[in-house]
Short mmCIF file of C-alpha atoms in Angstrom, two decimals:
data_model
loop_
_atom_site.label_atom_id
_atom_site.label_comp_id
_atom_site.label_asym_id
_atom_site.label_seq_id
_atom_site.Cartn_x
_atom_site.Cartn_y
_atom_site.Cartn_z
CA MET F 1 -83.74 -198.08 32.90
CA LEU F 2 -80.37 -197.12 34.40
CA LYS F 3 -77.87 -199.71 35.56
CA ILE F 4 -74.57 -198.54 37.03
CA LYS F 5 -71.89 -201.20 37.44
CA GLU F 6 -68.67 -200.88 39.46
CA LEU F 7 -68.35 -197.20 38.62
CA SER F 8 -65.30 -195.26 39.81
CA LYS F 9 -63.99 -191.76 39.31
CA GLU F 10 -60.48 -190.58 39.97
CA PHE F 11 -59.01 -187.17 39.24
CA ILE F 12 -55.33 -186.58 38.51
CA MET F 13 -54.35 -183.02 39.41
CA HIS F 14 -51.36 -182.39 37.15
CA ILE F 15 -50.84 -178.84 38.29
CA GLN F 16 -50.72 -179.89 41.92
CA GLY F 17 -47.93 -182.40 41.61
CA GLY F 18 -49.98 -185.12 39.93
CA VAL F 19 -51.98 -185.89 43.07
CA ARG F 20 -54.63 -188.57 42.51
CA ILE F 21 -57.97 -187.99 44.15
CA THR F 22 -60.49 -190.80 44.27
CA SER F 23 -63.93 -189.25 44.17
CA PHE F 24 -65.79 -192.55 44.58
CA SER F 25 -65.26 -196.17 43.59
CA GLY F 26 -67.14 -199.41 43.08
CA VAL F 27 -70.65 -197.93 42.86
CA SER F 28 -73.28 -200.35 41.51
CA LEU F 29 -76.97 -199.53 41.48
CA GLU F 30 -80.12 -199.73 39.41
CA VAL F 31 -82.99 -197.32 38.84
CA GLY F 32 -86.21 -198.43 37.18
CA GLY F 33 -88.67 -196.31 35.22
CA GLY F 34 -91.20 -194.53 37.42
CA SER F 35 -88.99 -194.65 40.49
CA LEU F 36 -86.52 -192.46 42.33
CA LEU F 37 -83.33 -193.72 43.88
CA ALA F 38 -81.82 -191.35 46.42
CA VAL F 39 -78.05 -191.27 46.82
CA THR F 40 -77.06 -190.52 50.39
CA GLY F 41 -73.89 -190.18 52.42
CA PRO F 42 -71.77 -187.54 54.09
CA SER F 43 -70.61 -184.45 52.26
CA GLY F 44 -67.57 -185.05 50.05
CA ILE F 45 -68.25 -188.74 49.45
CA GLY F 46 -68.88 -188.17 45.73
CA LYS F 47 -72.67 -187.93 45.36
CA SER F 48 -72.55 -184.98 42.94
CA SER F 49 -69.62 -186.55 41.09
CA LEU F 50 -71.68 -189.70 40.59
CA LEU F 51 -74.47 -187.65 38.97
CA LYS F 52 -71.92 -185.85 36.77
CA CYS F 53 -70.52 -189.19 35.65
CA VAL F 54 -74.00 -190.22 34.52
CA TYR F 55 -74.64 -186.91 32.74
CA GLY F 56 -71.23 -187.01 31.06
CA THR F 57 -69.72 -183.89 32.59
CA TYR F 58 -67.14 -186.19 34.18
CA ARG F 59 -65.74 -189.17 32.30
CA PRO F 60 -65.78 -192.15 34.66
CA THR F 61 -62.40 -193.80 35.26
CA SER F 62 -63.84 -197.32 35.17
CA GLY F 63 -67.16 -199.13 35.20
CA SER F 64 -70.27 -198.73 33.11
CA VAL F 65 -73.48 -196.67 33.08
CA LEU F 66 -75.99 -198.61 31.02
CA TYR F 67 -78.98 -196.54 29.98
CA GLU F 68 -81.96 -197.94 28.09
CA SER F 69 -82.61 -195.07 25.73
CA GLY F 70 -85.99 -194.37 24.22
CA SER F 71 -84.65 -194.15 20.71
CA GLY F 72 -81.46 -196.13 20.30
CA GLY F 73 -81.32 -199.20 22.50
CA THR F 74 -79.01 -199.56 25.51
CA ILE F 75 -76.07 -197.17 25.61
CA ASP F 76 -73.11 -197.19 27.99
CA LEU F 77 -72.94 -193.53 28.98
CA ALA F 78 -69.45 -194.09 30.39
CA ALA F 79 -68.22 -194.93 26.89
CA ALA F 80 -70.64 -192.91 24.73
CA ASP F 81 -69.16 -190.40 22.30
CA ASP F 82 -69.78 -186.66 22.55
CA TRP F 83 -72.54 -186.64 19.95
CA GLU F 84 -74.46 -189.44 21.59
CA LEU F 85 -74.30 -187.61 24.91
CA LEU F 86 -75.37 -184.31 23.31
CA ALA F 87 -78.31 -186.00 21.57
CA LEU F 88 -79.43 -187.74 24.77
CA ARG F 89 -79.17 -184.51 26.77
CA ARG F 90 -81.30 -182.75 24.20
CA ALA F 91 -83.93 -185.44 24.04
CA GLU F 92 -83.93 -187.71 27.09
CA ILE F 93 -81.69 -186.86 30.03
CA GLY F 94 -82.31 -183.89 32.32
CA TYR F 95 -79.96 -182.64 35.02
CA VAL F 96 -80.69 -180.21 37.84
CA SER F 97 -77.31 -178.92 38.92
CA GLN F 98 -76.59 -177.93 42.48
CA PHE F 99 -75.54 -174.48 41.36
CA PHE F 100 -77.51 -172.68 38.69
CA HIS F 101 -75.34 -171.36 35.90
CA VAL F 102 -77.29 -168.38 34.63
CA LEU F 103 -77.04 -167.78 30.93
CA PRO F 104 -76.60 -164.05 30.54
CA ARG F 105 -79.39 -162.02 28.97
CA VAL F 106 -81.89 -164.82 28.48
CA SER F 107 -85.27 -164.34 30.15
CA ALA F 108 -86.86 -166.92 32.45
CA THR F 109 -89.47 -167.77 29.82
CA GLU F 110 -86.86 -168.09 27.06
CA ILE F 111 -84.77 -170.45 29.18
CA LEU F 112 -87.76 -172.80 29.10
CA THR F 113 -88.96 -172.26 25.54
CA GLU F 114 -85.55 -172.61 23.85
CA PRO F 115 -85.09 -176.35 24.42
CA LEU F 116 -88.67 -176.94 23.30
CA ILE F 117 -88.29 -174.88 20.14
CA ALA F 118 -85.01 -176.69 19.44
CA ARG F 119 -87.01 -179.92 19.48
CA GLY F 120 -89.48 -178.57 16.96
CA VAL F 121 -92.32 -177.43 19.26
CA PRO F 122 -94.09 -174.37 17.76
CA ALA F 123 -93.17 -171.14 19.56
CA ASP F 124 -96.65 -170.36 20.89
CA GLU F 125 -97.12 -173.86 22.23
CA ALA F 126 -93.65 -173.71 23.86
CA GLY F 127 -94.63 -170.40 25.45
CA GLU F 128 -97.80 -171.90 26.90
CA THR F 129 -95.91 -174.87 28.34
CA ALA F 130 -93.33 -172.51 29.86
CA ARG F 131 -95.93 -170.23 31.44
CA ALA F 132 -97.88 -173.17 32.85
CA LEU F 133 -94.75 -174.47 34.55
CA LEU F 134 -93.72 -171.04 35.87
CA ARG F 135 -97.22 -170.63 37.32
CA ARG F 136 -97.11 -174.10 38.78
CA VAL F 137 -93.97 -173.50 40.88
CA GLY F 138 -95.26 -170.08 41.91
CA LEU F 139 -92.64 -167.90 40.24
CA ASP F 140 -93.89 -164.31 40.44
CA ARG F 141 -95.40 -163.30 37.10
CA ALA F 142 -93.39 -160.06 37.15
CA LEU F 143 -90.22 -162.15 36.76
CA TRP F 144 -91.25 -164.21 33.76
CA GLU F 145 -89.70 -161.92 31.19
CA MET F 146 -86.75 -160.89 33.38
CA TYR F 147 -83.14 -162.12 33.23
CA PRO F 148 -82.57 -164.50 36.17
CA ALA F 149 -79.19 -163.01 37.11
CA THR F 150 -80.87 -160.94 39.82
CA PHE F 151 -83.29 -163.64 41.04
CA SER F 152 -83.14 -164.89 44.62
CA GLY F 153 -81.65 -168.33 45.35
CA GLY F 154 -85.08 -169.93 45.59
CA GLU F 155 -86.33 -168.32 42.38
CA LYS F 156 -83.23 -169.47 40.50
CA GLN F 157 -83.59 -172.95 41.86
CA ARG F 158 -87.19 -173.31 40.73
CA LEU F 159 -86.20 -172.11 37.27
CA ASN F 160 -83.28 -174.56 37.25
CA ILE F 161 -85.66 -177.44 37.96
CA LEU F 162 -88.11 -176.31 35.30
CA ARG F 163 -85.32 -176.06 32.75
CA ALA F 164 -84.47 -179.71 33.34
CA VAL F 165 -88.05 -181.00 33.27
CA VAL F 166 -89.58 -178.84 30.53
CA THR F 167 -88.72 -181.42 27.85
CA ARG F 168 -90.12 -184.27 30.00
CA PRO F 169 -86.90 -186.29 30.25
CA ARG F 170 -86.93 -190.08 30.66
CA LEU F 171 -83.99 -189.91 33.04
CA LEU F 172 -83.72 -187.07 35.52
CA LEU F 173 -80.66 -186.36 37.66
CA LEU F 174 -81.36 -184.15 40.66
CA ASP F 175 -78.59 -182.57 42.74
CA GLU F 176 -80.23 -181.07 45.82
CA PRO F 177 -83.20 -179.68 43.89
CA THR F 178 -85.01 -178.34 46.95
CA ALA F 179 -82.06 -177.09 49.02
CA SER F 180 -82.89 -173.40 49.04
CA LEU F 181 -86.68 -173.52 48.84
CA ASP F 182 -89.01 -172.61 51.68
CA ARG F 183 -91.85 -174.92 52.66
CA GLY F 184 -94.60 -173.75 50.33
CA TYR F 185 -92.51 -173.77 47.19
CA LYS F 186 -90.85 -177.02 48.19
CA GLY F 187 -94.28 -178.70 48.21
CA ARG F 188 -95.03 -177.44 44.71
CA VAL F 189 -91.70 -178.70 43.38
CA ILE F 190 -92.16 -182.08 45.05
CA ASP F 191 -95.62 -182.38 43.47
CA LEU F 192 -94.20 -181.62 40.05
CA LEU F 193 -91.40 -184.17 40.45
CA LEU F 194 -93.88 -186.80 41.69
CA GLU F 195 -95.97 -186.25 38.59
CA ILE F 196 -92.95 -186.66 36.31
CA LYS F 197 -91.97 -189.80 38.17
CA SER F 198 -95.43 -191.30 37.88
CA SER F 199 -95.34 -190.66 34.13
CA GLY F 200 -92.51 -193.21 33.96
CA ALA F 201 -89.25 -191.29 34.33
CA ALA F 202 -86.31 -192.81 36.16
CA MET F 203 -84.76 -190.46 38.72
CA LEU F 204 -81.46 -190.41 40.55
CA GLY F 205 -81.22 -187.73 43.20
CA VAL F 206 -79.19 -186.22 46.02
CA PHE F 207 -81.29 -184.57 48.71
CA HIS F 208 -80.38 -182.23 51.45
CA ASP F 209 -83.70 -182.18 53.21
CA ARG F 210 -85.71 -185.01 54.70
CA ASP F 211 -89.10 -183.79 53.45
CA ALA F 212 -88.09 -184.15 49.84
CA LEU F 213 -86.29 -187.41 50.47
CA SER F 214 -89.22 -189.08 52.19
CA ALA F 215 -91.76 -187.73 49.72
CA LEU F 216 -89.85 -188.71 46.59
CA ALA F 217 -87.47 -191.63 47.22
CA ASP F 218 -88.49 -195.22 46.53
CA SER F 219 -85.11 -196.61 47.47
CA ARG F 220 -81.83 -195.35 48.80
CA TYR F 221 -78.19 -196.07 48.00
CA ASP F 222 -75.78 -195.06 50.72
CA MET F 223 -72.35 -194.25 49.33
CA GLU F 224 -70.62 -194.69 52.66
CA ALA F 225 -72.04 -198.18 53.14
CA GLY F 226 -71.75 -198.88 49.41
CA ARG F 227 -75.15 -200.56 49.22
CA LEU F 228 -78.90 -200.11 49.21
CA LEU F 229 -80.44 -199.18 52.56
CA PRO F 230 -84.09 -198.77 53.60
CA ALA F 231 -85.63 -195.76 51.88
CA GLY F 232 -86.55 -193.94 55.10
CA GLY F 233 -84.10 -191.52 56.69
CA GLY F 234 -80.57 -190.75 55.61
CA ALA F 235 -80.79 -187.23 54.22
CA THR F 236 -77.43 -185.67 53.55
CA ARG F 237 -75.74 -184.91 56.81
CA MET T 1 -75.12 -199.27 16.98
CA ASN T 2 -77.98 -196.82 17.40
CA ASN T 3 -79.68 -193.88 15.76
CA ILE T 4 -79.84 -191.32 18.53
CA THR T 5 -77.52 -188.85 16.85
CA GLY T 6 -79.55 -188.63 13.64
CA ASN T 7 -77.69 -187.83 10.40
CA PRO T 8 -74.47 -189.83 10.66
CA ALA T 9 -72.56 -187.64 8.19
CA PHE T 10 -70.29 -184.94 9.55
CA ALA T 11 -71.03 -181.40 8.39
CA LEU T 12 -67.31 -180.72 8.61
CA GLU T 13 -64.48 -183.18 8.77
CA LEU T 14 -60.79 -182.33 8.88
CA ASN T 15 -58.23 -185.13 8.84
CA GLU T 16 -54.60 -184.79 9.87
CA LEU T 17 -54.09 -181.18 8.80
CA THR T 18 -50.48 -180.04 8.88
CA VAL T 19 -49.29 -176.57 7.93
CA ARG T 20 -45.54 -176.09 7.91
CA TYR T 21 -43.72 -172.84 7.11
CA GLY T 22 -40.23 -173.56 5.90
CA PRO T 23 -38.60 -176.43 4.03
CA GLY T 24 -38.73 -179.07 6.75
CA CYS T 25 -35.85 -181.48 7.18
CA PRO T 26 -35.30 -185.12 8.08
CA SER T 27 -34.95 -184.15 11.72
CA CYS T 28 -38.35 -182.50 12.14
CA GLY T 29 -40.12 -184.52 9.47
CA GLU T 30 -39.45 -187.83 11.09
CA SER T 31 -39.43 -187.01 14.78
CA PRO T 32 -41.84 -184.22 15.76
CA GLU T 33 -40.71 -184.68 19.36
CA SER T 34 -37.47 -182.96 18.36
CA LEU T 35 -39.36 -179.66 17.86
CA ASP T 36 -38.81 -176.78 20.23
CA ARG T 37 -42.50 -176.05 20.85
CA ASN T 38 -43.52 -175.74 17.17
CA ARG T 39 -40.15 -174.86 15.64
CA CYS T 40 -37.48 -177.19 14.32
CA PRO T 41 -34.11 -176.32 15.93
CA VAL T 42 -32.25 -177.83 12.95
CA CYS T 43 -33.87 -176.24 9.87
CA GLY T 44 -35.88 -173.45 11.50
CA SER T 45 -39.21 -174.55 10.00
CA VAL T 46 -42.31 -173.65 11.95
CA TRP T 47 -44.96 -176.36 12.23
CA ALA T 48 -47.93 -174.04 12.77
CA VAL T 49 -50.50 -176.86 12.72
CA ARG T 50 -49.58 -180.50 13.16
CA GLY T 51 -51.86 -183.47 12.50
CA VAL T 52 -55.08 -181.73 13.54
CA SER T 53 -58.32 -183.67 13.06
CA LEU T 54 -61.74 -182.16 13.77
CA ARG T 55 -65.32 -183.27 13.24
CA ALA T 56 -68.55 -181.33 13.67
CA ARG T 57 -72.12 -182.40 13.10
CA GLU T 58 -74.73 -180.25 11.40
CA GLY T 59 -75.81 -177.35 13.60
CA GLU T 60 -73.08 -178.01 16.14
CA THR T 61 -70.75 -175.34 17.48
CA LEU T 62 -67.17 -176.45 18.00
CA GLY T 63 -64.97 -174.20 20.11
CA ILE T 64 -61.20 -174.01 19.72
CA VAL T 65 -59.23 -172.51 22.58
CA GLY T 66 -55.55 -171.88 23.02
CA GLU T 67 -53.09 -169.09 23.65
CA SER T 68 -51.71 -166.86 20.89
CA GLY T 69 -49.24 -168.74 18.75
CA SER T 70 -51.01 -172.05 19.26
CA GLY T 71 -51.98 -172.27 15.60
CA LYS T 72 -55.68 -171.38 15.93
CA SER T 73 -55.69 -168.70 13.25
CA THR T 74 -53.62 -170.77 10.81
CA LEU T 75 -56.14 -173.57 11.31
CA MET T 76 -59.00 -171.18 10.59
CA ARG T 77 -57.32 -169.85 7.45
CA ALA T 78 -56.88 -173.43 6.25
CA LEU T 79 -60.56 -174.15 6.96
CA HIS T 80 -61.46 -171.07 4.89
CA LEU T 81 -59.15 -172.33 2.11
CA ASP T 82 -56.94 -169.24 2.46
CA GLU T 83 -53.92 -171.30 3.37
CA ALA T 84 -52.45 -174.15 1.32
CA PRO T 85 -51.78 -176.95 3.77
CA THR T 86 -48.66 -179.09 3.78
CA SER T 87 -50.87 -182.17 4.10
CA GLY T 88 -54.34 -183.13 5.22
CA ALA T 89 -57.86 -183.70 3.95
CA TYR T 90 -60.99 -181.58 4.41
CA PHE T 91 -64.59 -182.56 3.66
CA LEU T 92 -67.90 -180.74 4.01
CA ASP T 93 -71.39 -182.21 4.32
CA GLY T 94 -70.26 -185.83 4.19
CA GLY T 95 -68.81 -185.29 0.70
CA GLU T 96 -65.92 -187.24 -0.77
CA GLU T 97 -64.12 -184.32 -2.41
CA ASN T 98 -60.98 -183.27 -0.53
CA LEU T 99 -61.38 -179.48 -0.53
CA PHE T 100 -57.62 -178.98 -0.20
CA GLY T 101 -57.18 -180.48 -3.65
CA VAL T 102 -59.73 -178.56 -5.71
CA SER T 103 -59.14 -176.11 -8.58
CA PRO T 104 -58.84 -172.38 -7.80
CA ARG T 105 -62.24 -171.78 -9.41
CA ARG T 106 -63.92 -174.45 -7.30
CA ARG T 107 -62.10 -173.12 -4.23
CA ARG T 108 -63.59 -169.67 -4.84
CA TYR T 109 -67.05 -171.19 -5.17
CA ILE T 110 -66.70 -173.07 -1.87
CA ARG T 111 -65.40 -169.99 -0.08
CA ASP T 112 -68.20 -167.81 -1.43
CA SER T 113 -71.13 -170.21 -1.11
CA LEU T 114 -70.39 -172.83 1.53
CA LEU T 115 -68.28 -170.92 4.04
CA GLY T 116 -68.58 -167.69 5.98
CA MET T 117 -65.67 -166.18 7.89
CA VAL T 118 -65.60 -163.47 10.55
CA TYR T 119 -62.19 -162.17 11.55
CA GLN T 120 -61.03 -160.53 14.76
CA ASN T 121 -59.74 -157.66 12.65
CA PRO T 122 -62.63 -156.25 10.58
CA TYR T 123 -60.10 -154.89 8.07
CA LEU T 124 -59.52 -158.50 6.95
CA GLY T 125 -63.20 -159.23 6.40
CA LEU T 126 -64.53 -155.92 5.09
CA ARG T 127 -63.67 -153.35 2.46
CA MET T 128 -63.49 -150.38 4.76
CA PHE T 129 -63.92 -147.71 2.10
CA PHE T 130 -66.88 -149.30 0.30
CA SER T 131 -70.41 -148.87 1.59
CA SER T 132 -71.62 -151.47 4.08
CA GLY T 133 -74.36 -152.46 1.67
CA ALA T 134 -71.78 -153.01 -1.09
CA ASN T 135 -69.79 -155.24 1.27
CA VAL T 136 -72.79 -157.52 1.66
CA ALA T 137 -73.69 -157.28 -2.05
CA GLU T 138 -70.15 -158.29 -2.98
CA LYS T 139 -70.60 -161.58 -1.17
CA LEU T 140 -74.01 -162.14 -2.79
CA ILE T 141 -72.62 -161.40 -6.27
CA ALA T 142 -69.67 -163.71 -5.64
CA ALA T 143 -72.16 -166.52 -5.08
CA GLY T 144 -73.94 -165.75 -8.33
CA SER T 145 -76.67 -163.23 -7.45
CA ARG T 146 -77.47 -160.80 -10.24
CA ASN T 147 -80.90 -159.54 -9.22
CA VAL T 148 -80.43 -156.06 -7.76
CA ARG T 149 -83.81 -155.95 -6.10
CA GLY T 150 -83.32 -159.38 -4.53
CA MET T 151 -79.91 -158.34 -3.23
CA THR T 152 -81.24 -155.10 -1.78
CA GLU T 153 -83.97 -156.99 0.04
CA ARG T 154 -81.49 -159.53 1.37
CA ALA T 155 -79.15 -156.77 2.58
CA GLU T 156 -82.05 -154.96 4.22
CA TYR T 157 -83.12 -158.15 5.98
CA LEU T 158 -79.57 -158.87 7.18
CA PHE T 159 -79.00 -155.33 8.42
CA ARG T 160 -82.24 -155.39 10.37
CA TYR T 161 -81.36 -158.82 11.75
CA MET T 162 -77.92 -157.62 12.87
CA GLU T 163 -79.52 -154.48 14.35
CA ILE T 164 -77.67 -152.11 12.06
CA PRO T 165 -79.85 -149.12 11.10
CA PHE T 166 -80.66 -149.52 7.42
CA SER T 167 -80.25 -145.77 7.08
CA ARG T 168 -76.51 -146.37 7.40
CA VAL T 169 -76.29 -148.92 4.60
CA LYS T 170 -74.54 -146.42 2.31
CA GLU T 171 -71.84 -145.59 4.84
CA PRO T 172 -68.50 -147.39 4.74
CA PRO T 173 -67.69 -149.61 7.76
CA ARG T 174 -64.74 -147.39 8.67
CA ASN T 175 -67.31 -144.88 10.03
CA PHE T 176 -68.67 -147.52 12.43
CA SER T 177 -67.80 -148.55 15.97
CA GLY T 178 -65.95 -151.83 16.55
CA GLY T 179 -69.07 -153.70 17.59
CA MET T 180 -71.02 -152.48 14.57
CA GLN T 181 -68.16 -153.43 12.24
CA GLN T 182 -68.32 -156.95 13.63
CA ARG T 183 -72.07 -157.02 12.98
CA VAL T 184 -71.49 -155.96 9.36
CA GLN T 185 -68.88 -158.71 9.07
CA ILE T 186 -71.37 -161.26 10.41
CA ALA T 187 -74.03 -159.99 7.97
CA LYS T 188 -71.58 -160.44 5.11
CA ALA T 189 -70.45 -163.87 6.33
CA VAL T 190 -73.99 -165.29 6.54
CA ALA T 191 -75.28 -163.45 3.43
CA ASN T 192 -75.44 -166.63 1.33
CA ASN T 193 -76.71 -168.86 4.15
CA PRO T 194 -73.49 -170.90 4.22
CA PRO T 195 -73.72 -174.24 6.04
CA VAL T 196 -70.45 -173.51 7.86
CA LEU T 197 -69.49 -170.31 9.68
CA LEU T 198 -65.96 -169.68 10.94
CA LEU T 199 -65.49 -167.14 13.75
CA ASP T 200 -61.94 -166.14 14.69
CA GLU T 201 -61.70 -164.22 17.99
CA VAL T 202 -64.64 -162.05 16.94
CA THR T 203 -65.23 -160.42 20.31
CA THR T 204 -61.61 -159.99 21.33
CA GLY T 205 -60.77 -156.36 21.99
CA LEU T 206 -64.36 -155.14 22.22
CA ASP T 207 -65.73 -153.45 25.33
CA LEU T 208 -67.60 -155.86 27.59
CA SER T 209 -71.07 -154.49 26.84
CA VAL T 210 -70.36 -154.47 23.10
CA GLN T 211 -68.93 -157.98 23.35
CA ALA T 212 -72.17 -159.11 25.03
CA ARG T 213 -74.28 -157.78 22.16
CA VAL T 214 -72.12 -159.47 19.53
CA LEU T 215 -72.22 -162.75 21.45
CA ASP T 216 -76.01 -162.53 21.75
CA LEU T 217 -76.20 -161.98 18.01
CA ILE T 218 -74.00 -165.02 17.36
CA LYS T 219 -76.26 -167.09 19.64
CA ARG T 220 -79.27 -165.97 17.62
CA VAL T 221 -77.57 -166.87 14.34
CA GLN T 222 -76.66 -170.23 15.86
CA ARG T 223 -80.27 -170.88 16.85
CA GLU T 224 -82.08 -169.51 13.84
CA PHE T 225 -79.75 -170.24 10.91
CA GLY T 226 -78.97 -173.84 11.97
CA VAL T 227 -75.41 -173.26 10.81
CA THR T 228 -72.40 -175.35 11.88
CA MET T 229 -69.91 -173.07 13.61
CA ILE T 230 -66.24 -173.20 14.44
CA VAL T 231 -65.50 -170.60 17.12
CA VAL T 232 -61.91 -169.76 17.94
CA SER T 233 -61.22 -167.86 21.13
CA HIS T 234 -58.57 -167.53 23.76
CA ASP T 235 -61.43 -166.81 26.19
CA LEU T 236 -62.93 -169.89 27.83
CA ALA T 237 -66.02 -167.90 28.86
CA VAL T 238 -66.86 -167.24 25.19
CA VAL T 239 -66.46 -170.90 24.35
CA ARG T 240 -68.53 -171.94 27.37
CA LEU T 241 -71.33 -169.68 26.18
CA LEU T 242 -71.30 -170.81 22.55
CA ALA T 243 -69.75 -174.24 22.05
CA ASP T 244 -71.23 -177.74 22.40
CA ARG T 245 -67.77 -179.28 22.07
CA THR T 246 -64.34 -177.76 22.57
CA ALA T 247 -60.83 -178.55 21.35
CA VAL T 248 -57.75 -177.26 23.18
CA MET T 249 -54.77 -176.32 21.02
CA ARG T 250 -51.18 -175.79 21.92
CA ASP T 251 -48.05 -175.51 19.77
CA GLY T 252 -50.00 -176.50 16.67
CA VAL T 253 -51.46 -179.67 18.18
CA ILE T 254 -54.87 -180.47 19.65
CA ILE T 255 -54.10 -181.80 23.06
CA GLU T 256 -57.62 -182.50 24.25
CA GLN T 257 -61.15 -182.26 22.86
CA GLY T 258 -64.60 -183.15 24.10
CA LEU T 259 -67.88 -181.84 25.49
CA THR T 260 -67.39 -178.25 26.61
CA ASP T 261 -68.64 -178.90 30.14
CA ARG T 262 -66.28 -181.86 30.39
CA ILE T 263 -63.29 -179.84 29.20
CA LEU T 264 -64.10 -177.18 31.81
CA GLU T 265 -64.99 -179.43 34.73
CA ASP T 266 -62.94 -182.57 34.11
CA PRO T 267 -59.87 -181.45 32.15
CA ARG T 268 -57.33 -184.24 31.80
CA HIS T 269 -54.30 -182.68 30.18
CA VAL T 270 -51.90 -180.63 32.30
CA TYR T 271 -52.21 -177.65 29.94
CA THR T 272 -56.03 -177.72 29.97
CA GLN T 273 -55.97 -177.90 33.76
CA THR T 274 -53.70 -174.85 33.82
CA LEU T 275 -56.00 -173.02 31.40
CA VAL T 276 -59.17 -173.81 33.37
CA ASN T 277 -57.53 -172.82 36.62
CA SER T 278 -56.50 -169.50 35.10
CA MET T 279 -60.14 -168.52 34.53
CA LEU T 280 -61.26 -165.60 36.62
#
């Protein structure tokens, strides 16, 4: 469903003397529907940048990101225009960022219902879906109508994951989705992600902890080695 | 190639807009690189906006950022047909009529029915000594409303929506706080359900908590009115909150435009990098 070919990203820092920084180069990999490919390698090797190049937050310097969309054939995300990327983000591609950017003054429930309502789901049905998900990851009911600005790291992270999966994306990008969760909640999140995977979604993820990696990954691409390695082991060092 | 973006027509399309103040001369007309920022050193003409092209799809919010003097407000006045451009073409809703070339009567119709404008300075958007209700009614009448009862109901709905106590409908906006004046301006701007809403630095100069309320209101209008918005701000945080796509302006020229998260996280132009790195 996702085929990355010879992808590279370089930054030119004009305000620091035009220094060129190569984030990563020559990455080629494939992710099929219903499977999760874990991206591994030491910190700073460009794992998060790779995910951002797929999502469109970074424009890749060279290479292609071929995505078989559900509605419009195969699209090269590296060359797609802004409107194609916006439409795909709304309808098909979810991204769990490493750091949760809290929208001010929007409650936890609203964060989940808004993307559904934007896609035409009736408000009461969107509310039910949101509450079912909040319950499922064990977010305290007292927080459901609160603004997440004051949530703990783990509470924010669970909400961040739900925000990305609430629309049931076909392609899900996960940047350390379980990093600040304790054991019990981690299990619930892993269960949820497994269910989404088994429903056919393709997933590309970066994992800090071995539990999540071994429970979720079907294959592993090591950015240091520049190739696929056995799925076991290799959590971010 | 594909159909993922839905309606292929642009809700708003601006091609190669140029606004020049002054006569122009062969020096600046033929070689814009001879300008000193946006001013011609030979004839003294100011090229406030130079060759600006913008596109927005229905329901999209396009942010425009840049420092004062970059040409943002001139651009907005041109989009509201308040400014006769030197050259350029402007289309709404996939139409073929260049709005810069229409008759004054048609121009008034477009301004009253298809566009809404909210200014940084409420004195530009409101009649300060008329009642707030009359300000909204004026816009409704301009678009052809004659039914008093219908207009009263519409005004009541808008005031409630903008969280302005209806009991204050008879008071002139000059009695109101800055935040409330902006909410009356927004009520007036959306009174006729225009497909395009233009917002020029609408939260600049407001206290932070008041700014937050106005921004929340704009987000609601964005969500519930399905309107296409052009949001001008010097504040990247405002644009990050509101805009799907962002254009960066400097010296009358757009130097970079793209997805808002890409402009903020992967800026390519030296000026955009400076701007992003100046964020608190």
